[in-house]
Amino acid sequence: MENGEQLGPRIFVIFGGAGDLAWRKLVPALFDLACDRSMPAHFSILAVDRAPSTDEKLRRRLQDGVRKFSRHGATNSAEWNEFSRHIRYLQGDFKQARTYAALSERCKALDEQLGGDAQRIYYMATPPSMFGEIPKYLGRAGLGRGQPNGGIVVEKPIGYDLGSARSLNATLGNSFDESQIFRIDHYLGKETVQNILAFRFANPLFEPVWNRRYVDYVTITAAETVGVEHRGGYYEHAGALRDMVQNHLMQLLCLVTMEPMVSFDADEIRNKKVDVLHAIRPIDPGAVHDSVIRGQYGEGWVGSKKVPAYRDEPGVAPDSQTETFVALRLFVDNWRWQGVPFYLRTGKRLGRQASEIMIQFRGVPHQAFPAESTIDWQASRLTIAIQPDEGIAQRFQAKHPGPTMHLRSVEMQFNYQDAFAVRSPDAYETLLWDVMKNDATLFMRADQVEAAWRVLLPVLYVWSAAPPRDFPNYAAGSWWPEDAQSLLAQGHSWPLPIELARQGAPQKRHSKAAAAARAP
Ligand code: BG6
């Protein structure tokens, strides 16, 4: 991160400052920024929450989060003491005008202490039900518009469907200018996600083959081993489609398919992404069952741990029909991608954690090698591994050493950790830093959010009218419901996660069986 000390003073107001997000993500990220001297020279963090507490109590709890989750890890007391003196607590109900009157007073006092003209960043780290309330109250209290370098940060989910997203966007727009609204999709803050643009547009090698002529199909996977943990209450009303596809997977799809940007201007990049969303072929409501598969996990084993079925998780109804897995097939109807299927899938309690994009290239137009030399032949494929193994792997054909011409697939790999001997910042560090700099490139614009909902509307509509009959339909720890295979055209397959070798770590010799398992 760059040096932040030249930035003017900032006040971070965190609604839900005593909650999980502030503890786990926001304050550890701000602490890491401070350790790297990327915070403004003068700043304050004002946590607003309902529960009675004190500055000291809150600081103790937040220190625990910093120890557990920050990049700098266990804090030495000097660093923590220096940082924590910026943290203050304000008790208040988010739905009462007097909270905002008190907030206004506190901000004025902090502003004076910070030297005046402090820009305010209001972060809604609250349940989504508050997203439409807080901006209203801020606007009424005169705390909205009017700061060139401040604004409001809202986490996904932005709405529950197209209608609610529009109404939330309108509410936000009543109190803040669009340029002051930072809609977070934390996937966009991940280094490897940002690297997709670098990989595609900073290397002239790939762009010429990045189209329907050379690409057979693309898979985008976000597989998690975790279940819903303590978030059953939220997840019951969201499900995998709303929780992951509408935002994270759509963002990845946009980055993989968008046209080259002309400049690195925030709106230029966001325009190119919106173009993709507008080009997605509408899903025919009559054919939702053919192009979208849903699943829910039953009990099973994740590694050596026995885990309960989704329906037995806390906060989940015993007959819940919420999907914990989705796979879908989309087409992008433009010149570049016409006819290329994009297979997206995401799920909880799957066999391994892996977020990856796989570009499967077409085979050669004419196979000139003798048939016996190409028994192990596989078309080239490129895998962009987003997490947990961060890197890129390119599979291609090579001649197997020996007197005969025998071709085999080999893999060339780039591993982030080997290439750059620094630990990547957490996505929240990048995003908070960008909010402070007022750089909206990595945030979702209102029209983009709405366009993504529009793509999924037919699915939401059909699913609400036709509840699933076969839930649970995959065991925790397995890979996906069998039905997910039915989305794939003949010859296409869902890839297994790649394993990126680390330098120094012994290279795994892939057995024939393992190689076969990974074959398309
Ligand atoms: C969140 C979802 O947006 O992303 C969670 O609400 C999901 O359900 C999480 O687990 C995945 O993000 P990451 O960064 O942990 O892979």
Coordinates of C-alpha atoms and ligand atoms in Angstrom, one line a residue:
M1 CA 0.0 0.0 0.0
E2 CA 1.1 3.6 -0.6
N3 CA 1.8 6.0 2.2
G4 CA -1.5 7.4 3.5
E5 CA -0.1 10.2 5.6
Q6 CA -0.6 12.8 2.9
L7 CA -4.4 12.1 3.0
G8 CA -6.5 14.6 4.8
P9 CA -8.1 13.7 8.1
R10 CA -10.8 11.0 8.1
I11 CA -13.5 9.8 10.5
F12 CA -14.6 6.2 10.1
V13 CA -18.1 5.8 11.5
I14 CA -18.8 2.1 11.8
F15 CA -22.5 1.3 12.3
G16 CA -22.4 -2.1 13.9
G17 CA -19.0 -1.3 15.3
A18 CA -19.4 -3.8 18.1
G19 CA -20.3 -6.6 15.7
D20 CA -18.7 -9.4 13.9
L21 CA -17.6 -7.7 10.7
A22 CA -15.9 -4.8 12.6
W23 CA -14.1 -7.4 14.8
R24 CA -13.1 -9.8 12.2
K25 CA -12.4 -7.7 9.1
L26 CA -12.7 -3.9 9.3
V27 CA -10.6 -3.1 12.4
P28 CA -7.9 -5.7 11.6
A29 CA -7.7 -4.2 8.1
L30 CA -7.5 -0.6 9.5
F31 CA -4.8 -1.7 11.9
D32 CA -2.8 -3.3 9.1
L33 CA -3.1 -0.2 7.1
A34 CA -1.9 1.8 10.1
C35 CA 1.1 -0.5 10.6
D36 CA 2.0 0.0 7.0
R37 CA 1.7 3.8 7.4
S38 CA -1.2 3.8 5.0
M39 CA -3.7 5.5 7.3
P40 CA -4.0 9.3 7.2
A41 CA -1.9 11.1 9.7
H42 CA -5.1 12.2 11.5
F43 CA -8.0 9.8 11.8
S44 CA -10.7 8.6 14.2
I45 CA -12.7 5.4 14.3
L46 CA -16.2 5.9 15.9
A47 CA -18.0 2.6 16.5
V48 CA -21.8 3.1 16.8
D49 CA -23.9 0.2 18.1
R50 CA -26.9 -0.6 20.3
A51 CA -25.4 -2.4 23.2
P52 CA -24.1 -0.4 26.2
S53 CA -20.3 -0.4 26.2
T54 CA -17.4 1.8 26.8
D55 CA -14.3 2.9 24.7
E56 CA -12.1 0.6 26.8
K57 CA -14.4 -2.5 26.6
L58 CA -14.7 -2.1 22.8
R59 CA -10.9 -1.6 22.4
R60 CA -10.3 -4.9 24.3
R61 CA -12.7 -6.8 22.1
L62 CA -11.2 -5.3 18.9
Q63 CA -7.7 -6.1 20.0
D64 CA -8.7 -9.7 20.2
G65 CA -9.9 -9.5 16.6
V66 CA -6.7 -7.8 15.5
R67 CA -4.6 -10.5 17.2
K68 CA -6.6 -13.2 15.4
F69 CA -7.2 -11.8 12.0
S70 CA -4.8 -9.0 11.1
R71 CA -1.9 -9.5 8.8
H72 CA 0.5 -8.2 11.4
G73 CA -0.9 -10.7 13.8
A74 CA -0.2 -10.6 17.5
T75 CA 0.1 -6.9 18.3
N76 CA 2.9 -5.5 20.3
S77 CA 1.4 -3.2 22.8
A78 CA 3.1 0.0 21.6
E79 CA 1.5 -0.5 18.1
W80 CA -1.8 -1.4 19.5
N81 CA -1.9 1.5 22.0
E82 CA -1.0 4.0 19.3
F83 CA -3.7 2.7 17.1
S84 CA -6.4 2.0 19.6
R85 CA -6.4 5.6 21.0
H86 CA -8.2 6.5 17.8
I87 CA -11.2 4.2 18.6
R88 CA -14.3 5.5 20.4
Y89 CA -17.7 4.1 21.1
L90 CA -21.1 5.7 20.7
Q91 CA -24.2 3.8 21.9
G92 CA -27.3 4.4 19.9
D93 CA -30.2 2.8 18.1
F94 CA -29.8 3.0 14.4
K95 CA -33.5 3.8 14.0
Q96 CA -33.7 6.8 16.3
A97 CA -33.0 10.4 15.3
R98 CA -31.3 11.2 18.5
T99 CA -28.5 8.7 17.7
Y100 CA -27.7 10.8 14.6
A101 CA -27.9 14.1 16.6
A102 CA -25.4 12.6 19.0
L103 CA -23.3 11.3 16.1
S104 CA -23.3 14.8 14.5
E105 CA -22.0 16.3 17.8
R106 CA -19.4 13.6 18.2
C107 CA -18.2 14.1 14.7
K108 CA -17.9 17.8 15.1
A109 CA -15.8 17.4 18.3
L110 CA -13.6 14.8 16.5
D111 CA -13.3 17.1 13.6
E112 CA -11.9 19.8 15.8
Q113 CA -9.4 17.4 17.4
L114 CA -8.3 16.2 14.0
G115 CA -7.6 19.7 12.7
G116 CA -10.9 20.4 10.8
D117 CA -12.3 19.3 7.5
A118 CA -12.2 15.7 8.4
Q119 CA -14.1 13.6 5.7
R120 CA -16.5 11.2 7.1
I121 CA -16.9 7.6 5.9
Y122 CA -20.0 5.9 7.2
Y123 CA -19.6 2.1 7.0
M124 CA -22.8 0.0 7.4
A125 CA -21.4 -3.1 9.1
T126 CA -25.0 -4.0 10.1
P127 CA -27.6 -6.6 9.1
P128 CA -28.9 -5.8 5.6
S129 CA -32.3 -4.7 7.1
M130 CA -30.5 -1.5 8.3
F131 CA -29.1 -0.6 4.9
G132 CA -32.2 1.3 3.9
E133 CA -32.6 3.0 7.3
I134 CA -29.2 4.4 8.1
P135 CA -28.8 6.6 5.0
K136 CA -32.3 8.0 5.5
Y137 CA -31.5 9.1 9.1
L138 CA -28.0 10.4 8.0
G139 CA -29.7 12.5 5.2
R140 CA -32.3 13.9 7.6
A141 CA -29.6 14.8 10.1
G142 CA -27.7 16.7 7.4
L143 CA -24.9 14.2 7.4
G144 CA -25.2 12.9 3.8
R145 CA -24.1 14.9 0.7
G146 CA -21.5 17.5 0.6
Q147 CA -18.2 15.9 1.4
P148 CA -15.9 15.6 -1.6
N149 CA -13.9 12.7 0.0
G150 CA -16.3 10.9 2.2
G151 CA -19.3 8.8 1.7
I152 CA -21.2 5.7 2.7
V153 CA -20.1 2.1 2.4
V154 CA -22.6 -0.6 2.0
E155 CA -21.9 -4.3 2.0
K156 CA -23.6 -6.8 -0.2
P157 CA -26.3 -8.1 -0.5
I158 CA -27.6 -5.0 -2.3
G159 CA -31.2 -5.9 -2.2
Y160 CA -33.0 -9.2 -2.3
D161 CA -34.1 -9.0 -5.9
L162 CA -34.3 -6.3 -8.6
G163 CA -37.1 -4.3 -7.0
S164 CA -35.5 -4.2 -3.5
A165 CA -32.1 -3.3 -5.1
R166 CA -33.6 -0.5 -7.0
S167 CA -35.3 0.8 -3.9
L168 CA -32.2 0.6 -1.8
N169 CA -30.2 2.4 -4.5
A170 CA -32.9 5.1 -4.6
T171 CA -32.7 5.5 -0.8
L172 CA -28.9 5.7 -0.9
G173 CA -29.2 8.2 -3.8
N174 CA -31.6 10.4 -1.8
S175 CA -28.9 11.2 0.8
F176 CA -25.6 10.7 -1.1
D177 CA -24.3 11.3 -4.6
E178 CA -23.5 8.1 -6.5
S179 CA -19.8 9.1 -6.4
Q180 CA -20.1 8.9 -2.6
I181 CA -21.6 5.4 -2.5
F182 CA -19.2 2.5 -2.1
R183 CA -20.9 -0.8 -2.6
I184 CA -18.6 -3.5 -1.5
D185 CA -18.1 -6.8 -3.1
H186 CA -15.1 -8.0 -1.2
Y187 CA -14.1 -10.4 -4.0
L188 CA -13.0 -7.3 -6.0
G189 CA -10.4 -6.5 -3.3
K190 CA -8.7 -9.8 -3.7
E191 CA -5.3 -9.5 -5.3
T192 CA -5.9 -12.5 -7.6
V193 CA -9.2 -11.0 -8.8
Q194 CA -7.5 -7.7 -9.6
N195 CA -4.8 -9.6 -11.3
I196 CA -7.3 -10.8 -13.9
L197 CA -7.2 -7.4 -15.5
A198 CA -3.4 -7.3 -15.3
F199 CA -3.1 -10.8 -16.8
R200 CA -5.5 -10.1 -19.7
F201 CA -4.6 -6.5 -20.6
A202 CA -0.9 -6.1 -19.6
N203 CA 0.2 -9.2 -21.7
P204 CA -0.4 -9.0 -25.4
L205 CA 0.1 -12.8 -25.5
F206 CA -3.4 -13.8 -24.3
E207 CA -5.8 -11.2 -25.7
P208 CA -5.7 -12.5 -29.3
V209 CA -6.9 -16.0 -28.2
W210 CA -9.4 -14.7 -25.6
N211 CA -12.5 -15.2 -27.7
R212 CA -14.9 -17.7 -29.2
R213 CA -12.5 -18.7 -31.9
Y214 CA -10.1 -20.3 -29.4
V215 CA -12.1 -20.8 -26.2
D216 CA -14.3 -23.8 -26.0
Y217 CA -15.9 -23.1 -22.6
V218 CA -15.2 -21.4 -19.3
T219 CA -15.9 -22.6 -15.8
I220 CA -16.0 -20.3 -12.7
T221 CA -16.0 -22.1 -9.4
A222 CA -16.3 -20.8 -5.8
A223 CA -16.3 -23.9 -3.7
E224 CA -16.3 -23.6 0.1
T225 CA -15.8 -26.3 2.7
V226 CA -17.5 -24.2 5.4
G227 CA -21.2 -24.5 6.1
V228 CA -23.4 -21.6 7.1
E229 CA -21.7 -21.4 10.5
H230 CA -23.5 -18.9 12.7
R231 CA -25.2 -17.1 9.8
G232 CA -28.2 -19.5 9.4
G233 CA -30.7 -16.7 10.0
Y234 CA -29.3 -14.6 7.2
Y235 CA -28.6 -17.4 4.8
E236 CA -32.1 -18.9 5.0
H237 CA -33.3 -15.8 3.3
A238 CA -30.4 -15.5 0.9
G239 CA -29.3 -18.9 -0.4
A240 CA -26.3 -19.4 -2.7
L241 CA -27.8 -17.6 -5.7
R242 CA -28.2 -14.3 -3.8
D243 CA -25.2 -14.8 -1.5
M244 CA -22.5 -15.6 -4.1
V245 CA -23.8 -15.7 -7.7
Q246 CA -25.4 -12.3 -8.0
N247 CA -22.3 -10.6 -6.8
H248 CA -19.0 -12.5 -6.6
L249 CA -19.4 -14.9 -9.5
M250 CA -21.0 -12.2 -11.7
Q251 CA -18.0 -10.0 -11.0
L252 CA -15.6 -12.7 -12.0
L253 CA -17.6 -13.4 -15.1
C254 CA -17.4 -9.6 -16.0
L255 CA -13.6 -9.5 -15.5
V256 CA -13.0 -12.5 -17.6
T257 CA -15.3 -11.5 -20.5
M258 CA -15.2 -7.6 -20.6
E259 CA -13.6 -5.8 -23.5
P260 CA -10.3 -4.0 -22.9
M261 CA -10.7 -0.8 -21.0
V262 CA -9.4 2.4 -22.7
S263 CA -8.1 3.8 -19.4
F264 CA -7.9 2.8 -15.8
D265 CA -10.7 5.3 -14.9
A266 CA -13.3 3.8 -12.5
D267 CA -16.2 4.5 -14.7
E268 CA -14.5 3.2 -17.8
I269 CA -13.9 -0.1 -16.2
R270 CA -17.4 -0.2 -14.7
N271 CA -18.9 0.6 -18.0
K272 CA -17.1 -2.3 -19.6
K273 CA -18.4 -4.6 -16.9
V274 CA -22.0 -3.4 -17.3
D275 CA -21.7 -4.1 -21.0
V276 CA -21.1 -7.8 -20.2
L277 CA -24.1 -8.0 -17.9
H278 CA -26.3 -6.5 -20.6
A279 CA -25.0 -9.0 -23.1
I280 CA -25.9 -12.1 -21.0
R281 CA -28.5 -14.0 -22.8
P282 CA -31.7 -13.8 -20.8
I283 CA -32.5 -17.1 -19.1
D284 CA -35.7 -18.4 -20.5
P285 CA -38.1 -18.9 -17.5
G286 CA -39.4 -22.0 -19.2
A287 CA -35.9 -23.5 -19.3
V288 CA -34.6 -22.5 -15.9
H289 CA -34.5 -26.2 -14.9
D290 CA -32.2 -26.9 -17.9
S291 CA -29.7 -24.1 -17.2
V292 CA -29.7 -23.8 -13.4
I293 CA -29.2 -26.5 -10.8
R294 CA -29.7 -26.0 -7.1
G295 CA -28.6 -28.2 -4.2
Q296 CA -28.6 -28.4 -0.5
Y297 CA -26.1 -30.3 1.7
G298 CA -27.0 -33.2 3.8
E299 CA -24.8 -34.5 6.6
G300 CA -21.4 -35.8 5.7
W301 CA -17.7 -35.6 6.3
V302 CA -15.5 -32.6 5.5
G303 CA -12.0 -34.0 5.9
S304 CA -12.0 -36.1 9.1
K305 CA -14.8 -34.0 10.6
K306 CA -18.4 -35.2 10.6
V307 CA -20.7 -32.2 9.9
P308 CA -24.4 -31.8 10.1
A309 CA -26.9 -31.3 7.3
Y310 CA -27.8 -27.7 6.4
R311 CA -31.3 -28.3 7.9
D312 CA -29.7 -29.1 11.3
E313 CA -27.6 -26.0 11.4
P314 CA -28.5 -23.3 14.0
G315 CA -31.1 -20.8 12.7
V316 CA -32.2 -23.0 9.8
A317 CA -35.7 -24.5 9.4
P318 CA -35.8 -28.3 9.6
D319 CA -37.6 -28.4 6.2
S320 CA -35.6 -25.5 4.7
Q321 CA -35.7 -25.2 0.9
T322 CA -32.8 -22.8 0.7
E323 CA -30.1 -23.8 -1.7
T324 CA -26.5 -24.1 -0.6
F325 CA -25.3 -24.9 -4.0
V326 CA -26.0 -23.4 -7.5
A327 CA -24.6 -24.2 -10.9
L328 CA -25.7 -22.4 -14.0
R329 CA -24.9 -22.1 -17.6
L330 CA -24.8 -18.6 -19.2
F331 CA -24.0 -17.2 -22.6
V332 CA -22.6 -13.8 -23.4
D333 CA -24.2 -12.7 -26.6
N334 CA -21.6 -10.5 -28.3
W335 CA -19.1 -10.9 -31.0
R336 CA -16.3 -12.1 -28.7
W337 CA -18.2 -14.8 -26.9
Q338 CA -21.1 -15.9 -29.0
G339 CA -21.8 -19.6 -28.4
V340 CA -19.2 -20.1 -25.6
P341 CA -20.8 -21.6 -22.5
F342 CA -19.9 -20.1 -19.2
Y343 CA -20.5 -22.6 -16.4
L344 CA -20.7 -21.0 -12.9
R345 CA -21.0 -23.0 -9.7
T346 CA -20.7 -22.3 -6.0
G347 CA -21.5 -24.2 -2.9
K348 CA -21.0 -24.7 0.8
R349 CA -19.6 -27.8 2.4
L350 CA -18.0 -29.0 -0.8
G351 CA -15.0 -31.3 -0.9
R352 CA -12.3 -28.6 -1.0
Q353 CA -12.1 -24.9 -0.8
A354 CA -11.2 -23.5 -4.3
S355 CA -12.1 -20.4 -6.2
E356 CA -10.9 -20.8 -9.7
I357 CA -11.6 -19.7 -13.3
M358 CA -10.8 -22.2 -15.9
I359 CA -10.5 -21.3 -19.6
Q360 CA -10.7 -24.4 -21.7
F361 CA -9.2 -23.8 -25.2
R362 CA -10.3 -25.6 -28.3
G363 CA -8.4 -28.5 -29.7
V364 CA -6.1 -28.0 -32.7
P365 CA -8.0 -27.7 -35.9
H366 CA -6.1 -30.5 -37.5
Q367 CA -4.4 -33.3 -35.6
A368 CA -1.2 -34.0 -37.6
F369 CA 0.5 -36.4 -35.1
P370 CA 0.0 -40.1 -35.4
A371 CA -3.0 -41.4 -33.5
E372 CA -0.8 -43.4 -31.1
S373 CA 1.2 -40.3 -30.1
T374 CA -1.9 -38.4 -28.9
I375 CA -3.5 -41.0 -26.6
D376 CA -3.0 -38.7 -23.6
W377 CA -3.7 -35.6 -25.5
Q378 CA -5.7 -32.9 -23.8
A379 CA -6.6 -29.4 -25.1
S380 CA -4.8 -26.5 -23.5
R381 CA -6.4 -24.9 -20.5
L382 CA -5.6 -22.0 -18.4
T383 CA -6.6 -21.9 -14.7
I384 CA -6.6 -18.7 -12.7
A385 CA -6.6 -19.8 -9.0
I386 CA -8.1 -17.1 -6.8
Q387 CA -7.8 -18.9 -3.5
P388 CA -6.6 -20.6 -1.5
D389 CA -3.7 -21.5 -3.7
E390 CA -3.2 -18.2 -5.5
G391 CA -1.7 -18.4 -9.0
I392 CA -2.1 -19.3 -12.6
A393 CA -1.5 -22.6 -14.4
Q394 CA -1.3 -23.2 -18.1
R395 CA -1.7 -26.7 -19.4
F396 CA -0.2 -27.5 -22.8
Q397 CA 1.1 -30.4 -24.8
A398 CA 4.7 -31.5 -24.7
K399 CA 6.7 -34.4 -26.1
H400 CA 7.3 -37.1 -23.6
P401 CA 11.0 -37.9 -23.6
G402 CA 11.8 -41.1 -25.5
P403 CA 12.4 -42.5 -28.9
T404 CA 8.8 -42.3 -30.0
M405 CA 6.6 -39.2 -30.6
H406 CA 4.3 -39.3 -27.6
L407 CA 2.4 -36.2 -26.5
R408 CA 1.5 -35.5 -22.9
S409 CA -0.1 -32.7 -21.0
V410 CA 2.2 -30.7 -18.8
E411 CA 1.5 -27.6 -16.7
M412 CA 3.4 -24.4 -16.3
Q413 CA 2.6 -22.7 -13.1
F414 CA 2.9 -19.3 -11.5
N415 CA 2.5 -19.2 -7.8
Y416 CA 1.9 -15.9 -6.0
Q417 CA 3.7 -16.7 -2.9
D418 CA 6.8 -17.8 -4.7
A419 CA 6.8 -14.9 -7.1
F420 CA 6.2 -12.2 -4.6
A421 CA 7.8 -12.6 -1.3
V422 CA 5.2 -10.5 0.5
R423 CA 1.9 -11.4 2.1
S424 CA -1.0 -10.1 0.0
P425 CA -3.1 -7.5 1.8
D426 CA -6.6 -8.6 2.8
A427 CA -9.3 -7.6 0.5
Y428 CA -10.7 -5.2 3.1
E429 CA -7.4 -3.4 3.4
T430 CA -7.4 -2.7 -0.3
L431 CA -11.1 -1.6 -0.3
L432 CA -10.8 0.6 2.7
W433 CA -7.7 2.2 1.3
D434 CA -9.6 2.9 -1.9
V435 CA -12.6 4.4 0.0
M436 CA -10.2 6.8 1.7
K437 CA -8.7 7.7 -1.7
N438 CA -12.2 8.1 -3.1
D439 CA -11.3 5.6 -5.9
A440 CA -14.5 3.7 -6.9
T441 CA -12.9 1.3 -9.4
L442 CA -13.4 -1.7 -7.2
F443 CA -16.9 -0.9 -6.1
M444 CA -20.2 -1.8 -7.7
R445 CA -22.2 1.0 -9.3
A446 CA -26.0 1.0 -9.0
D447 CA -26.6 0.0 -12.6
Q448 CA -24.2 -2.9 -12.4
V449 CA -26.0 -4.3 -9.3
E450 CA -29.3 -4.0 -11.0
A451 CA -28.1 -5.5 -14.2
A452 CA -26.8 -8.5 -12.3
W453 CA -30.2 -9.0 -10.5
R454 CA -31.9 -8.7 -13.9
V455 CA -30.0 -11.7 -15.2
L456 CA -31.1 -13.8 -12.2
L457 CA -34.7 -12.7 -12.0
P458 CA -36.2 -15.6 -14.0
V459 CA -34.4 -18.0 -11.7
L460 CA -35.7 -16.4 -8.6
Y461 CA -39.2 -16.3 -10.0
V462 CA -39.3 -19.9 -11.1
W463 CA -37.7 -21.2 -8.0
S464 CA -40.1 -19.3 -5.7
A465 CA -43.0 -21.0 -7.6
A466 CA -41.5 -24.5 -7.7
P467 CA -39.8 -25.5 -4.5
P468 CA -37.1 -28.2 -4.8
R469 CA -38.3 -31.8 -4.1
D470 CA -35.0 -33.6 -3.6
F471 CA -33.3 -31.5 -0.9
P472 CA -30.8 -32.4 0.6
N473 CA -29.2 -33.7 -2.6
Y474 CA -25.5 -33.7 -1.9
A475 CA -23.6 -34.9 1.0
A476 CA -21.3 -32.5 2.8
G477 CA -17.8 -33.1 1.7
S478 CA -18.8 -34.3 -1.8
W479 CA -18.3 -32.3 -4.9
W480 CA -21.6 -31.3 -6.2
P481 CA -25.1 -32.7 -6.8
E482 CA -25.0 -35.1 -9.7
D483 CA -27.5 -33.0 -11.6
A484 CA -24.8 -30.4 -12.0
Q485 CA -23.3 -32.6 -14.8
S486 CA -26.5 -32.2 -16.8
L487 CA -25.7 -28.5 -17.5
L488 CA -22.5 -29.4 -19.4
A489 CA -22.4 -29.9 -23.2
Q490 CA -20.9 -33.1 -24.4
G491 CA -17.2 -33.2 -23.9
H492 CA -17.2 -30.5 -21.3
S493 CA -16.5 -31.2 -17.6
W494 CA -16.3 -29.5 -14.3
P495 CA -12.6 -29.3 -13.4
L496 CA -11.2 -30.5 -10.1
P497 CA -9.3 -27.8 -8.3
I498 CA -5.7 -27.4 -9.4
E499 CA -2.8 -27.9 -7.0
L500 CA -0.1 -25.3 -7.4
A501 CA 3.3 -26.6 -6.6
R502 CA 5.4 -24.4 -4.3
Q503 CA 9.1 -24.0 -4.9
G504 CA 11.0 -26.0 -2.3
A505 CA 8.0 -28.2 -1.8
P506 CA 8.5 -31.6 -3.3
Q507 CA 6.8 -31.8 -6.7
K508 CA 3.9 -34.2 -6.7
R509 CA 4.1 -36.8 -9.3
H510 CA 0.7 -37.1 -10.8
S511 CA -0.3 -40.7 -11.1
K512 CA -2.1 -41.8 -14.3
A513 CA -5.3 -42.1 -12.3
A514 CA -5.0 -38.5 -11.0
A515 CA -4.2 -37.3 -14.5
A516 CA -7.2 -39.1 -15.9
A517 CA -9.4 -37.7 -13.1
R518 CA -8.5 -34.2 -14.2
A519 CA -8.9 -34.9 -17.9
P520 CA -11.8 -32.9 -19.5
Ligands
BG6_1 C1 -19.5 -13.8 1.4 C2 -20.7 -14.7 1.6 O1 -19.9 -12.7 0.6 O2 -18.4 -14.4 0.8 C3 -20.2 -15.9 2.4 O3 -21.7 -14.1 2.2 C4 -19.0 -16.6 1.8 O4 -21.3 -16.8 2.5 C5 -17.9 -15.5 1.6 O5 -18.6 -17.6 2.6 C6 -16.8 -16.1 0.8 O6 -15.7 -15.2 0.7 P1 -14.3 -15.6 1.0 O7 -13.5 -14.4 0.8 O8 -14.2 -16.2 2.4 O9 -14.0 -16.7 0.0

